[in-house]
Amino acid sequence: MILSVLSSFALVSGLMVVRAKNPVHSVLFFILVFCNTSGLLILLGLDFFAMIFLIVYIGAIAVLFLFVVMMFNIQIAEIHEEVLRYLPVSGIIGLIFWWEMFFILDNETIPLLPTHRNTTSLRYMVYAEKVQSWTNLETLGNLLYTHYFVWFLVSSLILLVAMIGAIVLTMHRTTRVKRQDIFRKNALDSRRIIMKEDGRDLSRREAYIYNEYISFGSPRVSGFETSGGA
Amino acid sequence: MIIDTTEVQTINSFSTSGFFKEVYGLIWIIPILTLILEITIGVLVIVWLEREISAAIQQRIGPEYAGPLGILQAIADGTKLLLKEDLLPSRGDIRLFSVGPSIAVISVLLSYLVIPFGYRLVLADLGIGVFLWIAISSIAPIGLLMSGYGSNNKYSFSGGLRAAAQSISYEIPLTLCVLSISLRLEIGRNDQVVLPYDSDLDSSTVDIVEAQSKYGFWGWNLWRQPIGFLVFLISSLAECERLPFDLPEAEEELVAGYQTEYSGIKYALFYLASYLNLLVSSLFVTVLYLGGWNFSIPYIPIPELFRINQMAGIFGMTIDIFITLAKAYLFLFISITTRWTLPRMRIDQLLNLGWKFLLPISLGNLLLTTSSQLVSL
């Protein structure tokens, strides 16, 4: 019963992802699909993968989807949009997909299909796994890091590429870039920074004129000569 | 409670006998309700504790009018919030607005399934144990985002985004610290080191506590993973959104962050979720680092004396629960004291701390743990 509940929720949520008007609702139904799929994985006995689905898909990927969808001003779809114009191509693709699914799945394990033969479904207990069984995590580790380590390394390279992409987009060049430190600039006193050609510092009047030049572009004091002294 | 059920072979799983087995499975509701009752009382106690400790830090008297010593203050607060008007923003997304706090509370309540209060006092002794807590606490940012978005208020929205960013940033050091603990070596029966693929080394919380039971006080994971303990402490404070990581609920910057538009019982749900999260984090700190229910003074076999017969066994279980709660109180005290002592961090400081400081340190901790295991083999 739980299998049918979870599967039907997953299918309905999947449908609502496509049909929801508000894109935020769309992503939230997407999250529901993952929740239900995680439940289905638990039913299959893959508890570790169910938790990984929750952590990675819902906790990271869907949250980032939500960030994008919520922050950008994506227009809400019109109610009377003509969906019928998608029907020819999408109908053909959908029918091909359905045909492939029926072609691949074994008929005896799905009792509700019209092609099911009349056998009773047996549930029996595997005693071997009660004696000494590996957890999901141990099984995964024993295979992934020994026989299939190449796939593991390749997937880490893919993630590295993604990380490099993110760094390139948001790079904050800390060296060799002329940046302004506002606090430091405000603390500068032109009398201590600027030296005149003959080695003397600016006087108070000259510092004032210098500041006028910097701030306003021209001195407001009339009759000024820069070569003069204090 | 762990009840040993026997599995029956069924020929057809859709028959009526299958239905009756599911009805008998409802007996589980009694331990679940017991735990919920305990948690609710625990939250009331924590609210009172927070008020008393904050009053002591600020040199004033805490609540004193509601019940003796102010014990009923939390119930008074809850009743007040229950009776307030439930406001809904007129142009906000009402369904998301209403569902948001519930998701935050549900995800925290589900984490209580795997906390052991004693050897047989755990609701679900799962093989994936602690991992369930990490997985379910990853769902909490969704609730916060929904609340912030549905409030139709740009400050709430900003608070919700910040809260979600903070939550997902601090999940990673948390997970890595938990992973470092799960990589423990077990000392087998003949005092031989058991290799990891010989026994069932899983992330079960009961097994983690059992692994700390050998040498009493010195068997705590705190001594084996001191860096991990500090990182876990900081990360769990950040996950609970307690000060100093309080920015999503900042009063000065964002009014109240994603909780601005909430009133009445929905606000009470956020309040409840915050304290529930604090309680579950402190219980996990005791389970993972402080030795769980073990009476940690070495060479005093007090719990074993109480397992002689059935009646004394119950007293032994009570002592286990009491020890767990006493150890959890340590972390509660630390976090409440931290709240009323340290200033709040800015969002960029917070995220820098999570990604640039705690993440490399927890990776280093993992490396250190695995390399020390290699060396000792």
Coordinates of C-alpha atoms in Angstrom, one line a residue:
Chain A
M1 CA 0.0 0.0 0.0
I2 CA 2.8 2.4 0.8
L3 CA 4.3 1.6 -2.6
S4 CA 1.2 2.7 -4.4
V5 CA 0.8 5.8 -2.3
L6 CA 4.4 6.9 -2.8
S7 CA 4.4 6.1 -6.5
S8 CA 1.1 7.9 -7.1
F9 CA 2.3 11.0 -5.2
A10 CA 5.5 11.0 -7.2
L11 CA 3.7 10.8 -10.5
V12 CA 1.2 13.5 -9.5
S13 CA 4.0 15.7 -8.3
G14 CA 5.9 15.2 -11.5
L15 CA 2.8 16.2 -13.4
M16 CA 2.3 19.3 -11.3
V17 CA 5.9 20.3 -11.9
V18 CA 5.0 20.8 -15.5
R19 CA 1.6 22.1 -15.0
A20 CA 2.0 24.6 -12.2
K21 CA 1.6 28.2 -13.1
N22 CA 3.9 29.7 -10.5
P23 CA 7.5 28.6 -11.1
V24 CA 8.1 28.5 -7.3
H25 CA 5.3 26.0 -7.0
S26 CA 6.9 24.1 -9.8
V27 CA 10.2 23.7 -7.9
L28 CA 8.4 22.8 -4.7
F29 CA 6.6 20.0 -6.5
F30 CA 10.0 18.9 -7.8
I31 CA 11.1 18.7 -4.2
L32 CA 8.0 16.5 -3.5
V33 CA 9.0 14.2 -6.3
F34 CA 12.4 13.7 -4.6
C35 CA 10.8 13.1 -1.3
N36 CA 8.6 10.4 -2.7
T37 CA 11.4 8.9 -4.6
S38 CA 13.4 8.7 -1.4
G39 CA 10.6 6.8 0.2
L40 CA 10.5 4.4 -2.7
L41 CA 14.2 3.8 -2.3
I42 CA 13.7 3.0 1.3
L43 CA 11.1 0.4 0.3
L44 CA 13.7 -1.1 -2.0
G45 CA 16.0 -1.5 0.9
L46 CA 18.4 1.2 -0.2
D47 CA 18.4 3.3 3.0
F48 CA 21.7 5.0 2.4
F49 CA 20.7 6.2 -1.0
A50 CA 17.4 7.5 0.3
M51 CA 19.2 9.7 2.7
I52 CA 21.7 10.8 0.0
F53 CA 18.7 11.8 -2.1
L54 CA 17.4 13.9 0.8
I55 CA 20.7 15.5 1.5
V56 CA 22.0 16.1 -2.1
Y57 CA 18.9 16.5 -4.2
I58 CA 16.5 18.2 -1.7
G59 CA 19.0 19.8 0.6
A60 CA 21.4 21.2 -2.0
I61 CA 20.1 21.1 -5.6
A62 CA 16.5 22.0 -4.9
V63 CA 17.5 24.7 -2.5
L64 CA 19.7 26.3 -5.2
F65 CA 16.9 25.9 -7.7
L66 CA 14.6 27.7 -5.3
F67 CA 17.2 30.5 -4.9
V68 CA 17.3 31.0 -8.6
V69 CA 13.6 30.9 -9.2
M70 CA 12.7 33.1 -6.2
M71 CA 15.2 35.8 -7.0
F72 CA 14.7 36.2 -10.6
N73 CA 11.5 37.8 -11.9
I74 CA 10.2 34.9 -13.9
Q75 CA 6.8 35.7 -15.3
I76 CA 3.9 33.6 -14.2
A77 CA 2.6 31.6 -17.1
E78 CA -0.6 32.7 -18.7
I79 CA -3.7 30.7 -17.9
H80 CA -5.0 30.6 -21.4
E81 CA -1.7 29.7 -23.0
E82 CA -2.3 27.4 -25.9
V83 CA -0.8 24.2 -24.8
L84 CA -2.4 22.3 -27.6
R85 CA 0.3 23.5 -30.0
Y86 CA 2.8 21.3 -28.2
L87 CA 0.7 18.2 -28.7
P88 CA 2.1 16.7 -31.9
V89 CA 5.8 16.5 -31.1
S90 CA 5.3 16.0 -27.4
G91 CA 2.7 13.3 -28.0
I92 CA 5.1 11.4 -30.3
I93 CA 7.9 11.6 -27.8
G94 CA 5.7 10.6 -24.9
L95 CA 4.3 7.6 -26.8
I96 CA 7.8 6.5 -27.7
F97 CA 8.8 6.7 -24.0
W98 CA 5.8 4.7 -22.9
W99 CA 6.4 2.1 -25.5
E100 CA 10.0 1.7 -24.4
M101 CA 9.0 1.4 -20.8
F102 CA 6.6 -1.4 -21.5
F103 CA 9.2 -3.0 -23.7
I104 CA 11.9 -3.1 -21.0
L105 CA 10.0 -3.9 -17.9
D106 CA 9.5 -7.4 -16.9
N107 CA 5.8 -8.2 -16.9
E108 CA 5.5 -10.5 -14.0
T109 CA 6.7 -8.0 -11.4
I110 CA 4.0 -5.5 -12.0
P111 CA 0.7 -7.2 -11.1
L112 CA -1.5 -4.4 -12.3
L113 CA -0.4 -4.3 -15.9
P114 CA -2.8 -5.8 -18.4
T115 CA -0.1 -8.2 -19.5
H116 CA 0.4 -9.8 -16.1
R117 CA 0.0 -13.5 -15.9
N118 CA -2.0 -14.9 -13.1
T119 CA 0.7 -15.8 -10.5
T120 CA 0.5 -15.0 -6.8
S121 CA 3.3 -12.8 -5.6
L122 CA 5.5 -14.5 -3.1
R123 CA 7.2 -12.7 -0.3
Y124 CA 9.9 -14.8 1.2
M125 CA 12.6 -14.0 3.6
V126 CA 16.3 -14.1 2.7
Y127 CA 17.8 -15.7 5.8
A128 CA 21.3 -15.2 4.5
E129 CA 21.1 -11.5 5.1
K130 CA 20.1 -11.9 8.7
V131 CA 23.3 -13.8 9.5
Q132 CA 25.9 -11.4 8.2
S133 CA 24.9 -8.6 6.1
W134 CA 26.7 -5.6 4.8
T135 CA 25.1 -2.2 5.2
N136 CA 24.5 -0.2 2.1
L137 CA 27.4 2.0 2.9
E138 CA 29.9 -0.8 3.1
T139 CA 28.7 -2.3 -0.1
L140 CA 29.0 1.0 -1.9
G141 CA 32.5 1.6 -0.5
N142 CA 33.7 -1.9 -1.3
L143 CA 32.7 -1.4 -5.0
L144 CA 33.2 2.2 -5.6
Y145 CA 36.7 2.6 -4.4
T146 CA 38.1 -0.7 -5.6
H147 CA 36.6 -2.0 -8.8
Y148 CA 35.0 1.2 -10.2
F149 CA 37.4 3.8 -8.9
V150 CA 37.8 5.3 -12.3
W151 CA 34.1 6.5 -12.3
F152 CA 34.6 8.0 -8.9
L153 CA 37.6 9.9 -10.1
V154 CA 35.9 11.1 -13.2
S155 CA 32.9 12.3 -11.2
S156 CA 35.2 14.2 -8.9
L157 CA 36.8 15.8 -12.0
I158 CA 33.4 16.9 -13.2
L159 CA 32.7 18.5 -9.9
L160 CA 36.1 20.2 -10.1
V161 CA 35.2 21.7 -13.4
A162 CA 31.9 23.0 -11.9
M163 CA 33.9 24.6 -9.1
I164 CA 36.3 26.2 -11.4
G165 CA 33.4 27.7 -13.3
A166 CA 32.0 29.2 -10.2
I167 CA 35.3 30.6 -9.2
V168 CA 35.9 32.2 -12.6
L169 CA 32.5 33.8 -12.4
T170 CA 32.8 35.3 -9.0
M171 CA 36.5 35.9 -8.7
H172 CA 37.6 38.5 -6.3
R173 CA 41.0 39.4 -7.4
T174 CA 42.9 40.3 -4.3
T175 CA 46.3 40.8 -5.8
R176 CA 47.4 43.2 -8.6
V177 CA 44.1 45.0 -8.6
K178 CA 43.9 48.6 -7.7
R179 CA 41.1 48.7 -5.2
Q180 CA 40.1 51.5 -2.9
D181 CA 39.9 51.1 0.7
I182 CA 37.5 53.8 1.7
F183 CA 38.5 53.9 5.4
R184 CA 42.1 54.2 4.5
K185 CA 41.4 56.9 2.0
N186 CA 39.5 59.0 4.5
A187 CA 42.3 58.7 6.9
L188 CA 44.8 60.1 4.6
D189 CA 46.0 63.5 5.3
S190 CA 47.4 65.3 2.3
R191 CA 49.9 67.1 4.3
R192 CA 51.7 63.9 5.1
I193 CA 51.4 62.3 1.7
I194 CA 52.5 65.0 -0.7
M195 CA 55.9 66.4 -0.9
K196 CA 56.8 69.4 -2.9
E197 CA 59.7 69.4 -5.4
D198 CA 62.1 71.0 -3.1
G199 CA 61.5 68.4 -0.4
R200 CA 59.3 70.3 1.9
D201 CA 55.9 69.3 3.0
L202 CA 52.7 71.2 2.2
S203 CA 51.7 74.0 4.5
R204 CA 48.2 74.1 5.9
R205 CA 47.1 76.5 3.2
E206 CA 48.5 74.4 0.4
A207 CA 47.0 71.3 1.9
Y208 CA 43.7 73.1 1.9
I209 CA 44.0 74.1 -1.7
Y210 CA 45.0 70.6 -2.6
N211 CA 41.9 69.3 -1.0
E212 CA 39.9 71.8 -2.9
Y213 CA 41.4 70.6 -6.1
I214 CA 40.6 67.0 -5.3
S215 CA 37.1 67.6 -4.1
F216 CA 35.9 70.3 -6.5
G217 CA 38.3 70.4 -9.4
S218 CA 39.3 74.0 -8.9
P219 CA 40.2 76.1 -6.0
R220 CA 37.7 78.4 -4.6
V221 CA 40.3 80.6 -3.2
S222 CA 41.0 83.4 -5.6
G223 CA 44.4 84.8 -6.2
F224 CA 46.2 81.7 -5.5
E225 CA 49.7 80.7 -6.6
T226 CA 50.9 77.2 -6.2
S227 CA 54.5 78.0 -6.3
G228 CA 54.3 80.2 -3.3
G229 CA 55.2 79.3 0.2
A230 CA 53.1 79.4 3.3
Chain B
M1 CA 11.4 1.0 22.3
I2 CA 12.9 -1.9 20.5
I3 CA 10.3 -4.6 20.3
D4 CA 11.6 -7.8 18.7
T5 CA 9.0 -8.8 16.1
T6 CA 9.0 -12.0 14.2
E7 CA 8.4 -11.9 10.5
V8 CA 5.8 -14.2 9.0
Q9 CA 5.9 -15.6 5.5
T10 CA 3.0 -14.4 3.5
I11 CA 1.8 -15.9 0.3
N12 CA -0.2 -13.0 -0.9
S13 CA 0.7 -9.7 0.6
F14 CA -2.7 -8.1 -0.3
S15 CA -4.8 -10.4 1.8
T16 CA -6.7 -9.4 4.9
S17 CA -4.1 -10.9 7.2
G18 CA -1.7 -8.2 5.9
F19 CA -4.2 -5.6 6.9
F20 CA -4.3 -6.9 10.5
K21 CA -0.6 -6.9 10.7
E22 CA -0.6 -3.2 9.9
V23 CA -3.2 -2.6 12.6
Y24 CA -1.0 -4.4 15.1
G25 CA 1.9 -2.2 14.0
L26 CA -0.1 0.7 15.4
I27 CA 1.2 -0.3 18.8
W28 CA 4.2 1.8 18.0
I29 CA 2.1 4.8 18.6
I30 CA 2.5 4.5 22.3
P31 CA 6.3 5.0 22.4
I32 CA 6.0 7.7 19.8
L33 CA 3.5 9.6 21.8
T34 CA 5.6 9.2 24.9
L35 CA 8.5 10.7 23.2
I36 CA 6.5 13.6 21.9
L37 CA 5.3 14.2 25.4
E38 CA 8.8 14.2 26.7
I39 CA 10.0 16.5 24.0
T40 CA 7.2 19.0 24.7
I41 CA 8.0 19.0 28.4
G42 CA 11.7 19.3 27.4
V43 CA 10.9 22.4 25.3
L44 CA 9.0 24.0 28.1
V45 CA 11.9 23.3 30.4
I46 CA 14.4 24.8 27.9
V47 CA 12.3 28.0 27.5
W48 CA 12.3 28.4 31.3
L49 CA 16.0 27.6 31.5
E50 CA 16.8 30.2 28.9
R51 CA 14.9 32.8 30.7
E52 CA 16.5 32.0 34.0
I53 CA 20.0 31.7 32.7
S54 CA 19.7 34.9 30.6
A55 CA 18.3 36.7 33.7
A56 CA 21.3 35.5 35.8
I57 CA 23.7 36.7 33.1
Q58 CA 22.0 40.0 32.9
Q59 CA 21.8 40.3 36.7
R60 CA 18.1 40.4 36.9
I61 CA 15.3 38.1 38.1
G62 CA 13.7 35.9 35.5
P63 CA 10.1 35.0 35.3
E64 CA 8.5 34.8 38.7
Y65 CA 4.8 35.4 38.3
A66 CA 3.6 32.4 36.3
G67 CA 3.8 29.6 38.7
P68 CA 6.4 29.0 41.4
L69 CA 9.8 30.2 40.2
G70 CA 8.2 31.0 36.8
I71 CA 8.0 27.4 35.7
L72 CA 4.7 27.9 33.9
Q73 CA 6.0 30.9 32.0
A74 CA 6.4 28.8 28.8
I75 CA 2.9 27.5 29.0
A76 CA 1.7 31.0 29.5
D77 CA 3.5 32.1 26.4
G78 CA 2.2 29.2 24.4
T79 CA -1.4 29.9 25.5
K80 CA -1.0 33.6 24.6
L81 CA 0.3 32.8 21.1
L82 CA -2.5 30.2 20.7
L83 CA -5.2 32.8 21.3
K84 CA -3.8 35.5 19.1
E85 CA -5.3 36.4 15.7
D86 CA -3.8 34.5 12.8
L87 CA -2.9 37.1 10.2
L88 CA -2.3 36.3 6.6
P89 CA -0.7 38.6 4.2
S90 CA -3.2 39.7 1.6
R91 CA -1.0 39.4 -1.5
G92 CA 1.3 36.7 -0.3
D93 CA 1.2 33.1 -1.3
I94 CA -1.1 31.8 1.4
R95 CA -0.5 28.1 1.0
L96 CA 3.3 28.5 1.1
F97 CA 2.9 30.9 4.0
S98 CA 0.9 28.4 6.0
V99 CA 3.0 25.3 5.2
G100 CA 6.4 26.8 5.8
P101 CA 6.5 26.7 9.6
S102 CA 5.1 23.2 9.6
I103 CA 7.9 21.9 7.4
A104 CA 10.4 23.5 9.8
V105 CA 8.8 21.7 12.8
I106 CA 8.3 18.4 11.1
S107 CA 11.8 18.1 9.9
V108 CA 13.1 18.7 13.4
L109 CA 10.6 16.3 15.1
L110 CA 11.5 13.5 12.8
S111 CA 15.1 13.7 13.9
Y112 CA 14.1 12.5 17.4
L113 CA 13.6 9.0 16.0
V114 CA 17.2 8.0 16.3
I115 CA 18.2 9.5 19.6
P116 CA 19.0 6.8 22.2
F117 CA 18.1 7.6 25.8
G118 CA 19.3 4.1 26.9
Y119 CA 20.3 0.8 25.3
R120 CA 16.8 -0.1 24.4
L121 CA 15.3 3.3 24.7
V122 CA 15.4 4.4 21.1
L123 CA 12.5 4.7 18.7
A124 CA 14.3 3.4 15.7
D125 CA 17.6 1.7 15.8
L126 CA 18.4 2.4 12.2
G127 CA 21.5 1.3 10.4
I128 CA 21.9 4.8 9.0
G129 CA 21.2 6.4 12.4
V130 CA 22.8 9.8 12.6
F131 CA 22.6 10.1 8.8
L132 CA 18.9 10.4 9.1
W133 CA 19.2 13.5 11.3
I134 CA 21.6 15.1 8.7
A135 CA 19.3 14.2 5.8
I136 CA 16.1 15.5 7.5
S137 CA 17.7 18.6 8.8
S138 CA 18.5 19.3 5.1
I139 CA 14.8 19.7 4.5
A140 CA 14.5 22.6 7.0
P141 CA 15.8 25.3 4.6
I142 CA 12.9 24.6 2.3
G143 CA 10.5 25.5 5.0
L144 CA 12.4 28.7 5.7
L145 CA 12.4 29.7 2.0
M146 CA 8.7 29.0 1.7
S147 CA 8.0 31.2 4.7
G148 CA 10.1 34.0 3.5
Y149 CA 8.7 33.9 0.0
G150 CA 5.1 33.6 1.0
S151 CA 5.2 36.6 3.2
N152 CA 5.2 39.1 0.4
N153 CA 7.7 41.2 2.2
K154 CA 11.2 41.9 0.9
Y155 CA 12.8 41.9 4.3
S156 CA 11.2 38.5 5.1
F157 CA 12.3 37.2 1.8
S158 CA 15.9 38.4 2.3
G159 CA 15.8 36.8 5.8
G160 CA 14.5 33.6 4.4
L161 CA 17.3 33.5 1.7
R162 CA 19.9 34.2 4.3
A163 CA 18.6 31.6 6.6
A164 CA 18.6 29.0 3.9
A165 CA 22.1 30.0 2.8
Q166 CA 23.3 29.7 6.4
S167 CA 21.7 26.3 6.9
I168 CA 23.1 24.8 3.8
S169 CA 26.6 26.2 4.5
Y170 CA 26.9 24.7 7.9
E171 CA 25.5 21.3 7.0
I172 CA 28.7 20.3 5.3
P173 CA 31.1 20.7 8.3
L174 CA 28.4 19.0 10.4
T175 CA 28.2 16.1 8.1
L176 CA 32.0 15.8 7.9
C177 CA 32.3 15.8 11.7
V178 CA 29.7 13.1 12.0
L179 CA 31.5 11.1 9.3
S180 CA 34.7 11.3 11.3
I181 CA 33.0 9.8 14.3
S182 CA 31.5 7.0 12.2
L183 CA 35.0 6.0 11.2
R184 CA 35.7 4.5 14.5
L185 CA 37.7 1.4 15.2
E186 CA 36.0 -1.1 17.3
I187 CA 37.9 -3.0 20.0
G188 CA 36.7 -6.6 19.6
R189 CA 36.2 -9.2 22.3
N190 CA 39.7 -10.4 22.6
D191 CA 41.0 -6.8 22.6
Q192 CA 41.9 -7.1 19.0
V193 CA 41.3 -4.3 16.7
V194 CA 38.4 -5.2 14.4
L195 CA 39.0 -4.2 10.8
P196 CA 36.2 -2.1 9.3
Y197 CA 34.9 -4.8 7.0
D198 CA 34.7 -7.4 9.6
S199 CA 31.9 -6.0 11.8
D200 CA 28.9 -4.0 11.1
L201 CA 30.2 -0.5 11.5
D202 CA 27.2 1.6 10.7
S203 CA 26.1 5.0 11.6
S204 CA 23.7 3.7 14.2
T205 CA 23.5 6.0 17.2
V206 CA 23.3 3.1 19.6
D207 CA 26.5 1.7 18.2
I208 CA 28.2 5.1 18.5
V209 CA 27.3 5.3 22.1
E210 CA 28.3 1.7 22.8
A211 CA 31.7 2.4 21.3
Q212 CA 32.3 5.1 23.9
S213 CA 31.4 2.9 26.8
K214 CA 34.7 1.2 27.4
Y215 CA 36.7 3.5 29.6
G216 CA 34.1 5.6 31.2
F217 CA 35.0 9.3 31.1
W218 CA 38.1 8.7 29.0
G219 CA 36.2 6.8 26.4
W220 CA 34.3 9.8 25.2
N221 CA 34.6 10.8 21.6
L222 CA 35.4 14.2 22.9
W223 CA 38.9 13.2 23.5
R224 CA 39.3 11.3 20.3
Q225 CA 37.9 14.2 18.2
P226 CA 38.5 17.5 19.9
I227 CA 38.6 19.5 16.7
G228 CA 35.5 17.8 15.5
F229 CA 33.8 18.6 18.8
L230 CA 34.4 22.3 18.4
V231 CA 33.4 22.3 14.7
F232 CA 30.3 20.4 15.6
L233 CA 29.4 22.8 18.4
I234 CA 29.7 25.8 16.1
S235 CA 28.0 24.2 13.2
S236 CA 25.0 23.0 15.3
L237 CA 24.6 26.4 16.8
A238 CA 24.5 27.8 13.2
E239 CA 22.0 25.2 12.1
C240 CA 19.7 26.0 15.0
E241 CA 20.0 29.7 14.1
R242 CA 21.0 30.7 17.6
L243 CA 23.2 33.6 18.3
P244 CA 25.9 34.3 17.3
F245 CA 24.4 33.1 14.0
D246 CA 21.2 34.8 14.5
L247 CA 21.0 37.0 11.4
P248 CA 17.9 35.5 9.8
E249 CA 15.9 36.7 12.8
A250 CA 17.9 39.9 13.3
E251 CA 15.8 42.6 15.0
E252 CA 17.8 45.5 13.8
E253 CA 18.4 44.6 10.2
L254 CA 15.5 42.6 9.0
V255 CA 12.8 43.3 11.5
A256 CA 12.4 39.6 12.3
G257 CA 13.7 38.0 9.1
Y258 CA 11.4 35.3 7.7
Q259 CA 9.3 35.4 10.9
T260 CA 8.1 38.9 10.4
E261 CA 4.6 38.4 9.1
Y262 CA 3.8 35.5 11.4
S263 CA 1.5 35.8 14.3
G264 CA -0.3 33.4 16.6
I265 CA 0.2 29.7 16.4
K266 CA 2.4 29.9 13.3
Y267 CA 4.9 32.1 15.1
A268 CA 4.6 29.6 18.0
L269 CA 5.6 26.9 15.6
F270 CA 8.7 28.7 14.6
Y271 CA 9.5 29.4 18.2
L272 CA 8.9 25.7 18.9
A273 CA 11.0 24.6 16.0
S274 CA 13.9 26.7 17.2
Y275 CA 13.9 25.2 20.7
L276 CA 13.3 21.7 19.4
N277 CA 16.3 22.1 17.1
L278 CA 18.3 23.2 20.0
L279 CA 17.2 20.2 22.1
V280 CA 17.9 17.7 19.3
S281 CA 21.4 19.3 18.7
S282 CA 22.3 19.0 22.3
L283 CA 21.1 15.4 22.5
F284 CA 23.2 14.6 19.4
V285 CA 26.2 16.3 21.0
T286 CA 25.8 14.0 24.0
V287 CA 25.3 10.9 21.9
L288 CA 28.2 11.6 19.5
Y289 CA 30.7 13.2 21.8
L290 CA 29.9 12.9 25.4
G291 CA 29.1 9.2 25.7
G292 CA 25.4 9.1 25.6
W293 CA 23.7 7.2 28.4
N294 CA 26.9 5.7 29.9
F295 CA 27.6 6.6 33.5
S296 CA 30.9 8.0 32.7
I297 CA 32.8 7.7 36.0
P298 CA 35.0 4.7 35.3
Y299 CA 35.1 1.6 37.4
I300 CA 31.9 2.3 39.1
P301 CA 29.4 -0.3 37.8
I302 CA 26.3 1.4 39.0
P303 CA 24.2 0.8 35.9
E304 CA 25.1 -2.9 35.9
L305 CA 23.9 -3.3 39.4
F306 CA 20.5 -2.3 38.2
R307 CA 20.1 -4.9 35.5
I308 CA 19.8 -7.8 37.9
N309 CA 16.1 -8.2 37.7
Q310 CA 13.2 -6.6 36.0
M311 CA 12.3 -4.0 38.6
A312 CA 15.8 -2.8 39.0
G313 CA 16.1 -2.8 35.3
I314 CA 13.5 -0.1 35.1
F315 CA 15.5 2.0 37.6
G316 CA 18.6 1.4 35.5
M317 CA 16.7 2.8 32.4
T318 CA 15.6 5.8 34.4
I319 CA 19.2 6.5 35.4
D320 CA 20.2 6.2 31.7
I321 CA 17.6 8.8 30.7
F322 CA 18.7 11.0 33.5
I323 CA 22.4 10.8 32.6
T324 CA 21.6 11.6 28.9
L325 CA 19.5 14.6 29.9
A326 CA 22.2 15.8 32.4
K327 CA 24.8 15.7 29.7
A328 CA 22.5 17.4 27.2
Y329 CA 22.1 20.2 29.8
L330 CA 25.8 21.0 29.5
F331 CA 25.5 21.8 25.8
L332 CA 22.2 23.7 26.5
F333 CA 23.9 25.8 29.1
I334 CA 26.8 26.6 26.8
S335 CA 24.5 27.6 23.9
I336 CA 22.2 29.7 26.1
T337 CA 25.2 31.4 27.7
T338 CA 26.7 32.0 24.2
R339 CA 23.4 33.5 23.1
W340 CA 23.4 36.1 25.8
T341 CA 27.1 36.9 25.7
L342 CA 28.4 37.1 22.1
P343 CA 27.4 39.6 19.5
R344 CA 25.8 38.7 16.3
M345 CA 27.8 38.0 13.2
R346 CA 27.2 39.6 9.8
I347 CA 26.0 37.4 7.0
D348 CA 29.3 37.6 5.1
Q349 CA 31.3 36.9 8.2
L350 CA 29.0 34.0 8.9
L351 CA 29.3 32.4 5.4
N352 CA 33.0 33.0 5.4
L353 CA 33.3 31.2 8.7
G354 CA 31.3 28.3 7.3
W355 CA 32.9 27.8 4.0
K356 CA 36.4 29.1 4.4
F357 CA 37.2 28.1 7.9
L358 CA 35.0 25.3 9.2
L359 CA 34.9 23.3 6.0
P360 CA 38.7 23.0 5.6
I361 CA 39.1 22.3 9.3
S362 CA 36.5 19.5 9.2
L363 CA 38.1 18.0 6.1
G364 CA 41.4 18.2 7.9
N365 CA 39.8 16.5 10.9
L366 CA 38.6 13.7 8.6
L367 CA 42.0 13.3 7.1
L368 CA 43.6 13.2 10.6
T369 CA 41.1 10.6 11.8
T370 CA 41.7 8.3 8.8
S371 CA 45.4 8.7 8.9
S372 CA 45.6 8.0 12.6
Q373 CA 43.6 4.8 12.0
L374 CA 46.0 3.8 9.3
V375 CA 48.9 4.4 11.6
S376 CA 47.5 2.4 14.4
L377 CA 46.9 -0.6 12.2

